[in-house]
CSV table of C-alpha atoms in Angstrom, one decimal:
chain,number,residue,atom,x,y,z
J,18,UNK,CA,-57.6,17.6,43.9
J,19,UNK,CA,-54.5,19.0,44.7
J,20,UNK,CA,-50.7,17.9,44.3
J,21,UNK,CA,-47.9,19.7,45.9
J,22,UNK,CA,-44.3,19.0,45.1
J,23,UNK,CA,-42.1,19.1,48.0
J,24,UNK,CA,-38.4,17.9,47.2
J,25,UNK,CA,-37.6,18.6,51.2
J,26,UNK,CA,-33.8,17.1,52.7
J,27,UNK,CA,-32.6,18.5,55.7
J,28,UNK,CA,-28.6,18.0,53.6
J,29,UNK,CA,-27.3,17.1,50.2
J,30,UNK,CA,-29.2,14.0,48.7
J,31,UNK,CA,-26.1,11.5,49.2
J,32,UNK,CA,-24.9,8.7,46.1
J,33,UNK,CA,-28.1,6.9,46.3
J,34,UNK,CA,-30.8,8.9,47.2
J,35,UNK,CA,-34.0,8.3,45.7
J,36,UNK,CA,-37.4,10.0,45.0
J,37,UNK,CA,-40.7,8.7,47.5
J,38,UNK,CA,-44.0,10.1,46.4
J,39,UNK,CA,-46.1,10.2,49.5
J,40,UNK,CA,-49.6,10.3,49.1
J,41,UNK,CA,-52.8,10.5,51.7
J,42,UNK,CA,-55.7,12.8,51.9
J,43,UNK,CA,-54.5,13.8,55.5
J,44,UNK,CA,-51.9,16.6,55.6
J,45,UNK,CA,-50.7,15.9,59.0
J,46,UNK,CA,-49.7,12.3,58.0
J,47,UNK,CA,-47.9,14.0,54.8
J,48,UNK,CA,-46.2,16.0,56.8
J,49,UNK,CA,-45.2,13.3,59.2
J,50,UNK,CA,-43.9,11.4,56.6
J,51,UNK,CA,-41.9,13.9,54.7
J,52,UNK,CA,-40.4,14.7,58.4
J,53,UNK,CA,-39.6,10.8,58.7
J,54,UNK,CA,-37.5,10.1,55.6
J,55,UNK,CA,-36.3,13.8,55.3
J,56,UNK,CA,-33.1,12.1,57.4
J,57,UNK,CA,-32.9,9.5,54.6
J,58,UNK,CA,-31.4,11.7,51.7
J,59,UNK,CA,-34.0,11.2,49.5
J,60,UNK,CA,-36.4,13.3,47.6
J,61,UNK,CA,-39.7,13.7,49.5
J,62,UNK,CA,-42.8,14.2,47.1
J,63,UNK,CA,-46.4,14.8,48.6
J,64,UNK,CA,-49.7,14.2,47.0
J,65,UNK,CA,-53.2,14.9,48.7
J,66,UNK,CA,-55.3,11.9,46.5
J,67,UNK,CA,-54.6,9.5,44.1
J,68,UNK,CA,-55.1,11.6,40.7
J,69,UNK,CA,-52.7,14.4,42.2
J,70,UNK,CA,-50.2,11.5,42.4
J,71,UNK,CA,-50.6,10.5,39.1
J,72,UNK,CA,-50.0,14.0,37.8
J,73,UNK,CA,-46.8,13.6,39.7
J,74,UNK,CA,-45.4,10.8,38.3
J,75,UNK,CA,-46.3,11.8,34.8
J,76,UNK,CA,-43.8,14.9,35.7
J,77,UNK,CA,-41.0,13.3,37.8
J,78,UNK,CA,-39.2,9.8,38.1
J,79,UNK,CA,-40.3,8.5,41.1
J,80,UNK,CA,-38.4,5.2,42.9
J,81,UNK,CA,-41.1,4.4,45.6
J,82,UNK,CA,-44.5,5.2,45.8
J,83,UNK,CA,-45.9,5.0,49.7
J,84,UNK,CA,-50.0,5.2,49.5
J,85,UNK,CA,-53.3,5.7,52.4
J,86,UNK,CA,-55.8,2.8,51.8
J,87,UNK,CA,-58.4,4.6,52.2
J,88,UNK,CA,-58.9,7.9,50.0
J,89,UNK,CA,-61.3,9.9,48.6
J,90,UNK,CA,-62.8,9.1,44.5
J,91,UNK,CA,-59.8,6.9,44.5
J,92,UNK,CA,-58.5,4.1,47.1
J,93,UNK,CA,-54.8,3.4,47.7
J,94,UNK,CA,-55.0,0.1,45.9
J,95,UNK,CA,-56.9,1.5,42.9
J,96,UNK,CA,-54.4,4.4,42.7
J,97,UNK,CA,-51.5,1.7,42.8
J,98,UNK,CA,-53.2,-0.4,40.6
J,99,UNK,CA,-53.6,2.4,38.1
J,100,UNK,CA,-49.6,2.6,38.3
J,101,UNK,CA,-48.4,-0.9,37.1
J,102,UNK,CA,-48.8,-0.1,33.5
J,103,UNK,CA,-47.1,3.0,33.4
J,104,UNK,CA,-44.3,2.6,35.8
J,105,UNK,CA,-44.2,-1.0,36.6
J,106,UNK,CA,-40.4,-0.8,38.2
J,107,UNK,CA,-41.5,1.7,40.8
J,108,UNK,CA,-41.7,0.1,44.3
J,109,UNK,CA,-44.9,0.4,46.4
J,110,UNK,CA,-46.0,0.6,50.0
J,111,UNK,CA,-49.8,0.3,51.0
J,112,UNK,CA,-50.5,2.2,54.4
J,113,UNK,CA,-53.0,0.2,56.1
J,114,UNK,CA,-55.7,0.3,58.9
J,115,UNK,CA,-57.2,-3.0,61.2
J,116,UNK,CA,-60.8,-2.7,59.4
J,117,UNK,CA,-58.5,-2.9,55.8
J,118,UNK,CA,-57.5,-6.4,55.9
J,119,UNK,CA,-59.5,-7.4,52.6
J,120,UNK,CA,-58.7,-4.3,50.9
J,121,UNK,CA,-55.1,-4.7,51.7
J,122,UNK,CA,-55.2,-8.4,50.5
J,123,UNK,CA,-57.0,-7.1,47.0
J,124,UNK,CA,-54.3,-4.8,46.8
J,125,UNK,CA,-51.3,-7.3,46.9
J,126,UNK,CA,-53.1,-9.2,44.2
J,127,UNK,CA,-53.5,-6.3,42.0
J,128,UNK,CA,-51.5,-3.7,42.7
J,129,UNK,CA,-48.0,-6.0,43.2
J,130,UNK,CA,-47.5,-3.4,46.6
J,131,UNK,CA,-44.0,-4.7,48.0
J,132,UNK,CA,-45.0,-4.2,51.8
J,133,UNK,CA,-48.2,-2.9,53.9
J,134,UNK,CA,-47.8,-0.8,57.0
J,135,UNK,CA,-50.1,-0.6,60.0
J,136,UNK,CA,-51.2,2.8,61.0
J,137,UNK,CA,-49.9,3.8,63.7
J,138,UNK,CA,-46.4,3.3,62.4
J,139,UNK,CA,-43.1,2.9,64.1
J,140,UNK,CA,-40.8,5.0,62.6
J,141,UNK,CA,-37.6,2.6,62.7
J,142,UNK,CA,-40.2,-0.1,61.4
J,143,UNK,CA,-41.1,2.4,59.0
J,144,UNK,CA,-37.3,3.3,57.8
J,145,UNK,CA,-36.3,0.0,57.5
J,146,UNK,CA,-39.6,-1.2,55.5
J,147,UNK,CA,-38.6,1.9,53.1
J,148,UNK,CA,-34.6,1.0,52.4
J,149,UNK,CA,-35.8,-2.7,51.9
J,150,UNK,CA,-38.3,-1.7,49.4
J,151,UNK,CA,-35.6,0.5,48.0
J,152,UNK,CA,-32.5,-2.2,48.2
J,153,UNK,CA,-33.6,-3.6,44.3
J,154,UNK,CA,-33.3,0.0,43.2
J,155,UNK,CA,-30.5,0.6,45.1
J,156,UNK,CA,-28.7,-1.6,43.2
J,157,UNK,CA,-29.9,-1.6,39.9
J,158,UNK,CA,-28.8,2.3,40.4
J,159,UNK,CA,-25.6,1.0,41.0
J,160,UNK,CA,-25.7,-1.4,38.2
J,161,UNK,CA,-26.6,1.8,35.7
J,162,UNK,CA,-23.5,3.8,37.3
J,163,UNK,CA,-21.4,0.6,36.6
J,164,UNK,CA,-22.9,0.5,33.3
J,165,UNK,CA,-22.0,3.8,32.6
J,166,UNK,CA,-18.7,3.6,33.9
J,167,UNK,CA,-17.9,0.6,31.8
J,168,UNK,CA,-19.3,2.2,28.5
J,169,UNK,CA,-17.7,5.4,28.9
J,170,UNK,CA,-14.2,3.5,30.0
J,171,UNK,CA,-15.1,1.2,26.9
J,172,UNK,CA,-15.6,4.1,24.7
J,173,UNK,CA,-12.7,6.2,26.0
J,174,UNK,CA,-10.1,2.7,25.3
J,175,UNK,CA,-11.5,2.3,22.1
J,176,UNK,CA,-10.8,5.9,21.3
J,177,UNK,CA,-7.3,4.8,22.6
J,178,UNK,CA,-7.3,1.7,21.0
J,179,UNK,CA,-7.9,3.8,17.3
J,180,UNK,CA,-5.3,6.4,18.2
J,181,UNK,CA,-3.1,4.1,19.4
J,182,UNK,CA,-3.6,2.0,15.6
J,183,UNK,CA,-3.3,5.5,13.7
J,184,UNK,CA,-0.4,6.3,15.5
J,185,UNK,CA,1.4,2.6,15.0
J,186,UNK,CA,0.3,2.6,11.2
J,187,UNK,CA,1.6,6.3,11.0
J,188,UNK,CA,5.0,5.0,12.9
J,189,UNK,CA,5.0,1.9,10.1
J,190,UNK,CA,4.6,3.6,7.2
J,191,UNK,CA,7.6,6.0,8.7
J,192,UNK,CA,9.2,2.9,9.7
J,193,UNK,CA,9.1,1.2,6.2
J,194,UNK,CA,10.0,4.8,4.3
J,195,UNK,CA,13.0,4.8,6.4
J,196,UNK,CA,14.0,1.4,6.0
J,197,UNK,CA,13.5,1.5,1.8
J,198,UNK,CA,15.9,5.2,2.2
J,199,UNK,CA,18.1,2.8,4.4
J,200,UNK,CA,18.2,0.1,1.6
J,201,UNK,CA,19.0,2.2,-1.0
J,202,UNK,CA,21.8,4.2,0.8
J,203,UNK,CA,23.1,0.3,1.7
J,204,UNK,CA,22.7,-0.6,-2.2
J,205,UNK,CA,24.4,2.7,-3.3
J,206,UNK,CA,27.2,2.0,-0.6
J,207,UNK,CA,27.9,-1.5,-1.4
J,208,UNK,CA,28.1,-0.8,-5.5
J,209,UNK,CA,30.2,2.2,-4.5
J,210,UNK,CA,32.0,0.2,-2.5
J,211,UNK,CA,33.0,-2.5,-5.1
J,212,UNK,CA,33.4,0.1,-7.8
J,213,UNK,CA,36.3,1.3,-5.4
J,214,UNK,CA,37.5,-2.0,-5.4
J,215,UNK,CA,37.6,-2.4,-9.0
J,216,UNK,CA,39.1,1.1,-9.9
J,217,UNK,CA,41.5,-0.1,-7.4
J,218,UNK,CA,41.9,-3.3,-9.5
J,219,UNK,CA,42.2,-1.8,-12.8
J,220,UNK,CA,44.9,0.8,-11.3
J,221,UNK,CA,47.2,-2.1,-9.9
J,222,UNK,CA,46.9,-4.1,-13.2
J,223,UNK,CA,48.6,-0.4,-15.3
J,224,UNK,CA,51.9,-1.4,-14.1
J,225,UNK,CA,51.5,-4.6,-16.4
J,226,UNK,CA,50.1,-4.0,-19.4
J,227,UNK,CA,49.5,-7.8,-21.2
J,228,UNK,CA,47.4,-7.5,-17.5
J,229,UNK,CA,45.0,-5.2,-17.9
J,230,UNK,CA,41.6,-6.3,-17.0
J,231,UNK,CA,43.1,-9.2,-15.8
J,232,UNK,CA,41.7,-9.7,-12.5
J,233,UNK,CA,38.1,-8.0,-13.7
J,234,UNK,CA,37.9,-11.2,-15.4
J,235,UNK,CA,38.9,-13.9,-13.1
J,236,UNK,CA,36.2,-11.6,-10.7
J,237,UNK,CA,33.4,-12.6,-12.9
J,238,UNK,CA,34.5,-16.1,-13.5
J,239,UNK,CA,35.0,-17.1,-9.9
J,240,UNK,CA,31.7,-15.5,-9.5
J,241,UNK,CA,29.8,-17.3,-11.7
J,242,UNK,CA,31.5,-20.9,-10.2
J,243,UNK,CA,30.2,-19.8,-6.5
J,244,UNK,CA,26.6,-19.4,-8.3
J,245,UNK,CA,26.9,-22.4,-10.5
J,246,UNK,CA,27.7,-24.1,-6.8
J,247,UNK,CA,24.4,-22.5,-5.0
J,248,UNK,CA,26.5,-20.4,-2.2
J,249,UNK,CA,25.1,-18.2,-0.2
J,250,UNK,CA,25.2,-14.4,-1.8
J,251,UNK,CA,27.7,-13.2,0.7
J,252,UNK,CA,30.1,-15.8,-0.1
J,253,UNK,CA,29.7,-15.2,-3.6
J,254,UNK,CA,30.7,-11.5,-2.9
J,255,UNK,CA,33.6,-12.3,-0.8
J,256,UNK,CA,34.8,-14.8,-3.7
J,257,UNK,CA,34.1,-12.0,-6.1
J,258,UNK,CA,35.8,-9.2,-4.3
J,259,UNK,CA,38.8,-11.8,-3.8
J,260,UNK,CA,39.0,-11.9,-7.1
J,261,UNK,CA,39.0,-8.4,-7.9
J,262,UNK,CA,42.0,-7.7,-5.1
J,263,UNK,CA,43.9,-11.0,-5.6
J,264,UNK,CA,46.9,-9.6,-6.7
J,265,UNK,CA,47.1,-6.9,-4.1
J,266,UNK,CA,50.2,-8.2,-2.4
J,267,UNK,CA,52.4,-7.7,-6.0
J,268,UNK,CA,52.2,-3.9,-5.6
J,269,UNK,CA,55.5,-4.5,-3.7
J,270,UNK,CA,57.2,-7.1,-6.4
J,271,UNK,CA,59.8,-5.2,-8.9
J,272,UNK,CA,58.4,-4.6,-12.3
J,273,UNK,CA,60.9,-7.0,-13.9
J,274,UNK,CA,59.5,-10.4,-12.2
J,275,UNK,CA,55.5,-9.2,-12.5
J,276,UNK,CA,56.7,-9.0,-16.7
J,277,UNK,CA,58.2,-12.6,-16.3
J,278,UNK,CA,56.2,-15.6,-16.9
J,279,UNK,CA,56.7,-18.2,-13.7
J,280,UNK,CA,58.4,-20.9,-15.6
J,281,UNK,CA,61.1,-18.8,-16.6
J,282,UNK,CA,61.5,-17.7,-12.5
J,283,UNK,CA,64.8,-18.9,-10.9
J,284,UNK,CA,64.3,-20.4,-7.4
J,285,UNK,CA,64.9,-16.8,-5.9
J,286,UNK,CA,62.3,-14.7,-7.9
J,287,UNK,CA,59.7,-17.7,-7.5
J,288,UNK,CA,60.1,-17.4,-3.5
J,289,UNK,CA,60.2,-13.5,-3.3
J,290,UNK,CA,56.7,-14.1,-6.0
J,291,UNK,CA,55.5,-16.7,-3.7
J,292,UNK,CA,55.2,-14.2,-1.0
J,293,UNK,CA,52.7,-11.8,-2.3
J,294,UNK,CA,49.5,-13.9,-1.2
J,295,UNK,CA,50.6,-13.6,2.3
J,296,UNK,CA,51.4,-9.8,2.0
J,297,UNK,CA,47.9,-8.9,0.5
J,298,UNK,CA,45.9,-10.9,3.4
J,299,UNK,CA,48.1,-8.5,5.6
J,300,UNK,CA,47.2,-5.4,3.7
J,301,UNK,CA,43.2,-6.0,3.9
J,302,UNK,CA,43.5,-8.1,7.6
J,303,UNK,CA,42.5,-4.6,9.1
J,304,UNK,CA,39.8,-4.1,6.6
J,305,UNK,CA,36.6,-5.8,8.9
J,306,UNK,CA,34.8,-6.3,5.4
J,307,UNK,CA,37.6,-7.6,3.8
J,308,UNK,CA,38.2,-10.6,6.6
J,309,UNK,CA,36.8,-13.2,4.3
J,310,UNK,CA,38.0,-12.1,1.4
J,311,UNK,CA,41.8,-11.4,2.6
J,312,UNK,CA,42.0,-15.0,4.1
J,313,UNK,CA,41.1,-16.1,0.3
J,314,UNK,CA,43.7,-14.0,-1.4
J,315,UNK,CA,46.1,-15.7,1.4
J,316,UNK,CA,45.3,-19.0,0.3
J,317,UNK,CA,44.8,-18.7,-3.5
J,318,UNK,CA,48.0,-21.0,-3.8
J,319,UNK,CA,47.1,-23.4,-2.1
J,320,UNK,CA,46.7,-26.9,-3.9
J,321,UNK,CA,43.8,-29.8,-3.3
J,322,UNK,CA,46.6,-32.2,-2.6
J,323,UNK,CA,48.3,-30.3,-0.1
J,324,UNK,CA,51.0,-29.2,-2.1
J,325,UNK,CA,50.7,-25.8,-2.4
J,326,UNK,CA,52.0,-22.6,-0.3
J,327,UNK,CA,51.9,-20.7,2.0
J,328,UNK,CA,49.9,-22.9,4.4
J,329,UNK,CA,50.6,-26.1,2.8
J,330,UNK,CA,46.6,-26.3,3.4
J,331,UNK,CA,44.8,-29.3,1.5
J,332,UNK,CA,41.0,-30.6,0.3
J,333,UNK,CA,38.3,-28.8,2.6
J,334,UNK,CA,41.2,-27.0,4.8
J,335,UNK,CA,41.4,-24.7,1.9
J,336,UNK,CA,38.9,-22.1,2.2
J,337,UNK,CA,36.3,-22.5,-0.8
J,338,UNK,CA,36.7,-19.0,-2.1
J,339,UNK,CA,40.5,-19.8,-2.2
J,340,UNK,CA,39.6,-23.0,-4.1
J,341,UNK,CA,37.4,-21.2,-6.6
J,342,UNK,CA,40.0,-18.6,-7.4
J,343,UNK,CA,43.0,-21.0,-7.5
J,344,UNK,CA,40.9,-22.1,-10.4
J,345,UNK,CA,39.9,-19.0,-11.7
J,346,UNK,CA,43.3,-17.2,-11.4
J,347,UNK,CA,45.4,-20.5,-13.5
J,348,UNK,CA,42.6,-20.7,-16.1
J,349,UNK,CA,43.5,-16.6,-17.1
J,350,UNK,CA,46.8,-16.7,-16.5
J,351,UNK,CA,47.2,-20.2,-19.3
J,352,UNK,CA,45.2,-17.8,-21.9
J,353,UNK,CA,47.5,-14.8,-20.9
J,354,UNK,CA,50.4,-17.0,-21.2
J,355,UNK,CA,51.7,-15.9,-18.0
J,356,UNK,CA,52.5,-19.4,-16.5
J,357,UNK,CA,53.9,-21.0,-19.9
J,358,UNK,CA,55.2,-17.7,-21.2
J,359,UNK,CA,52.5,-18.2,-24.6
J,360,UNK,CA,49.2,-17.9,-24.7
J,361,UNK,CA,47.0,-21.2,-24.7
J,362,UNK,CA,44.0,-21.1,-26.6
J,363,UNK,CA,40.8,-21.6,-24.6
J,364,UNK,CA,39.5,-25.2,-24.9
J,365,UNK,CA,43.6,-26.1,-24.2
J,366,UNK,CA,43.9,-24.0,-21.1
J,367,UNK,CA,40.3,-26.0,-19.8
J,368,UNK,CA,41.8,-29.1,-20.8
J,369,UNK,CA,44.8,-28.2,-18.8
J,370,UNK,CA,42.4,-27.2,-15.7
J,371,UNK,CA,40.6,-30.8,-16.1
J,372,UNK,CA,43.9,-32.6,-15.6
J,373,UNK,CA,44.8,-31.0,-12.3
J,374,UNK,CA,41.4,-32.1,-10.8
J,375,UNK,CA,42.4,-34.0,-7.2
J,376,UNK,CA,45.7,-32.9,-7.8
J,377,UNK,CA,45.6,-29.1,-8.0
J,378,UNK,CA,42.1,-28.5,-8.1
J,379,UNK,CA,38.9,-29.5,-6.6
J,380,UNK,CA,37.3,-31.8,-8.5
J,381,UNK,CA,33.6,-30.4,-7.6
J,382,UNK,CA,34.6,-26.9,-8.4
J,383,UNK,CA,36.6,-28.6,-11.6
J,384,UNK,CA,33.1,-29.3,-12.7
J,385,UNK,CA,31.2,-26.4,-11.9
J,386,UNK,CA,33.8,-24.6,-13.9
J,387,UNK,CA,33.5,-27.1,-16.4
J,388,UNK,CA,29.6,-26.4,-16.4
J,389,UNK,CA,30.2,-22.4,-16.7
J,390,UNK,CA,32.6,-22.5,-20.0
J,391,UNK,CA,30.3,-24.5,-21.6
J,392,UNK,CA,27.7,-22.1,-22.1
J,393,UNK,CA,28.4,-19.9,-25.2
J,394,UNK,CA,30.9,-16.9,-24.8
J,395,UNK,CA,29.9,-13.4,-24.4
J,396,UNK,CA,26.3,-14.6,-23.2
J,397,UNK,CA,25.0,-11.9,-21.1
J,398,UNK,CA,23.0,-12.3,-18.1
J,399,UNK,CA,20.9,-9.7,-19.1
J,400,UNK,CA,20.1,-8.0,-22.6
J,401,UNK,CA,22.3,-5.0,-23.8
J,402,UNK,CA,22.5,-2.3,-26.4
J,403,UNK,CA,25.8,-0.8,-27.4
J,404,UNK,CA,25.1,3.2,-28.0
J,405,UNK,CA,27.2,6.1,-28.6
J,406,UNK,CA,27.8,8.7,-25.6
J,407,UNK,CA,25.8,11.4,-27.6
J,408,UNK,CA,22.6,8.8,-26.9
J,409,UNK,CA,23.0,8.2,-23.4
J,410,UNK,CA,20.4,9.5,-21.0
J,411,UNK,CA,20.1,9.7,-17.2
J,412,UNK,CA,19.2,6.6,-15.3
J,413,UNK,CA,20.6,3.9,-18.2
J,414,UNK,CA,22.3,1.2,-16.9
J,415,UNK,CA,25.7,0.1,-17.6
J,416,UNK,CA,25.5,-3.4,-18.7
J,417,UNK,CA,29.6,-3.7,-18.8
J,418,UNK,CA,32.1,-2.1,-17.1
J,419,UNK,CA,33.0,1.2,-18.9
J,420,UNK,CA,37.5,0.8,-19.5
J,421,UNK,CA,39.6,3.6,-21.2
J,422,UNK,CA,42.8,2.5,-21.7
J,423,UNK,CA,42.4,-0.3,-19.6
J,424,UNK,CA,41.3,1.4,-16.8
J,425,UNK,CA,37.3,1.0,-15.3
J,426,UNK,CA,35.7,4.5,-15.1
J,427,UNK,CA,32.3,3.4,-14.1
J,428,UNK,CA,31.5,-0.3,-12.9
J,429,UNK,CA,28.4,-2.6,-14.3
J,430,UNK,CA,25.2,-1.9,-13.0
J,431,UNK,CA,26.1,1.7,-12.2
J,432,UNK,CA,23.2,4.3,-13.3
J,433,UNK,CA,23.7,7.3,-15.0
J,434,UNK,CA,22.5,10.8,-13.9
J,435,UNK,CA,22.7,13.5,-16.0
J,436,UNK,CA,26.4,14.6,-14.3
J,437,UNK,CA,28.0,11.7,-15.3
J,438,UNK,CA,26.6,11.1,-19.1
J,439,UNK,CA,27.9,14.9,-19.1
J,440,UNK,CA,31.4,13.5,-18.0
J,441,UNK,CA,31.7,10.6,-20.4
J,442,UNK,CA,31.1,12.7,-23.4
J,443,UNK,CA,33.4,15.2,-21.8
J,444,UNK,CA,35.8,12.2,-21.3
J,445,UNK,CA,35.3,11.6,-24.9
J,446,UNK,CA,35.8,15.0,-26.5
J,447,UNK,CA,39.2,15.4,-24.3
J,448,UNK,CA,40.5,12.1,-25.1
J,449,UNK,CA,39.8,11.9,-29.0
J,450,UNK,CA,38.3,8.5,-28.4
J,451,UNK,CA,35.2,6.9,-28.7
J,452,UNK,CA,34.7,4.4,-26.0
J,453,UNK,CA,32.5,1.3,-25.8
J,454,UNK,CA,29.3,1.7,-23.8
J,455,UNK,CA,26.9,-1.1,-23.0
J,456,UNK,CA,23.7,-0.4,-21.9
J,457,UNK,CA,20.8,-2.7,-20.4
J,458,UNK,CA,18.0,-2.8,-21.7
J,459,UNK,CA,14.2,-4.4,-21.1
């Protein structure tokens, strides 16, 4: 027995080159046959009988087997019938003679041989028998390769596929961290942003004493109307802020008609009066957050039955903030006794806003308002705790606005940090006061 390996090609083996194990008893038909498909690109293995052959394909992968009939201790067909269990995918050719006919017949029965060849072959014959027998495994080899291509281009997108879901989960988590910094720089801003507007408030109102935290009030009242009537929030704040800036346009009025009550103004002071609506909607105009609330401070004097200035605007043609306010603004200014020149007690002056409704007022805001004083008086929203400077501690929260001689230091809702509890007992000491301070609490 002998079994030679003999991987012989005359150039590179090309994409699909294979591996045939030849195998005959006769070296000189070996030899022809490894000269014959050496052309082909594929691996050329030679065995001398049919146990030698079986060595071989216990050692190498072998794609087509091409086998002599007729062999020593072991025919062709016995050797390729020895073969199906083992290797049942490899193709197989049967070399045959004339006087083999019932051999070769035996042999396609049990050996499952893909083709028989007559010796003497023709070598084109022969070729083209060999890449037929070799097309299946031609293309499953091409179906592996595609295989493998599809795996590793499966394998490498769902590596991208992860990456690419780490790197959008980092970029939310960045994206929502920035957007809660952005919200509370935006809270800070806007409550910054009214607390201007009420220091601003409480520093127009010193040049009228009897009006000190006069328009902090109507603020909160008109407020509480817009809610009471379901607005949207950011009509609520423009009604609030146009509360808060309402009088804006008497900074300009002499001291002596802003001390007068209006019934005691002669035709001449109540025009000149008449005209600071007009001149505060031109002071804010340029302000682009203040557009809706300047046109409301333009129209506060406007009347539901048309009879009011400076527009001579009437029913839904008055802006509803304006409406609200109108409201707000009369129902203070009966209790300050600044239309009547004495102060009205409280269920008089809402008595007094009742009558006007359809004439001055809007009845539906008439009774909203109506709905809001009825609820008991100094009702917080929200629980509070009145403590002494010496108790605060950072991050408290003002339930009130903090005044001092009628002036707001720090607006409701504002936290404390440790720099400004330091400045309110600073405040204190400096002052010789003790000032109220409302806290919320859970």
């Amino acid at each position: 027995m002998q079994a030679s390996i003999h991987p012989e090609t005359a150039e590179p083996p090309v994409e699909h080159g294979f591996t045939v194990l030849c195998v005959d008893d006769e070296v000189n038909i070996l030899a022809a046959l490894r000269r014959l498909l050496r052309k082909t690109g594929h691996t050329v293995l030679t065995a001398e009988s049919g146990a030698a052959g079986l060595l071989i394909l216990a050692q190498e992968k072998v794609d087509l087997i091409i086998s002599d009939m007729r062999m020593p201790e072991m025919t062709g067909a016995e050797f390729l019938a020895s073969t199906l269990d083992s290797w049942p995918d490899t193709a197989r050719i049967l070399l045959t003679g004339y006087a083999d006919i019932h051999s070769t017949i035996d042999a396609i029965n049990k050996a499952r041989i893909n083709r028989y060849v007559s010796k003497p072959w023709d070598d084109e014959e022969m070729l083209r028998i060999v890449d037929e027998a070799l097309a299946i495994k031609r293309l499953e080899k091409e179906k592996a390769q595609l295989n493998m291509v599809v795996i590793r281009q499966n394998e490498e997108l769902q590596k991208l596929n992860n990456s690419l879901e780490s790197q959008v989960k980092v970029r939310t988590a960045e994206l929502e961290l920035t957007m809660l910094e952005l919200n509370e720089v935006h809270e800070k801003l806007k409550k910054g942003f009214i607390t201007s507007i009420r220091v601003f408030a409480n520093l127009m109102e010193m040049r009228a004493d009897k009006l000190a935290g006069h328009a902090r009030v109507i603020a909160d009242l008109a407020r509480q109307i817009a809610r009471q009537l379901k607005l949207p929030e950011a009509e609520v704040q423009d009604t609030f802020i146009a509360g808060l800036l309402h009088s804006i346009g008497k900074i300009g009025l002499p001291d002596s008609l802003l001390a007068k009550p209006y019934v005691e103004m002669n035709l001449q002071e109540r025009n000149v009066y008449g005209t600071y609506p007009s001149k505060g909607h031109a002071a804010l105009m340029a302000l682009e957050q203040l557009q809706n609330a300047s046109q409301i401070i333009r129209s506060q004097h406007e009347r539901y039955d048309g009879l009011g200035f400076p527009d001579k605007l009437g029913a839904a043609e008055i802006p509803l903030g304006a409406r609200i306010l109108s409201l707000c603004r009369d129902f203070e200014a009966l209790q300050a006794g600044f239309l009547t020149g004495k102060p009205m007690p409280r269920h008089e002056a809402i008595s007094n806003i009742e009558s006007g409704s359809g004439k001055r007022y809007d009845p539906k805001i008439v009774e909203a308002f109506c709905s809001v004083v009825a609820k008991p008086e100094n009702t917080p929203d929200i629980k509070e705790l009145r403590i002494k400077s010496k108790d605060l501690k950072p991050l408290m929260i003002l339930a009130r606005d903090l005044i001092a001689s009628g002036v707001m230091l720090l607006a409701k809702d504002h936290v404390l940090d440790e720099r400004l509890v330091n400045h309110i007992r600073a405040f204190e000491l400096a002052d010789s006061s003790s000032l109220d301070i409302y806290i919320q609490v859970k």
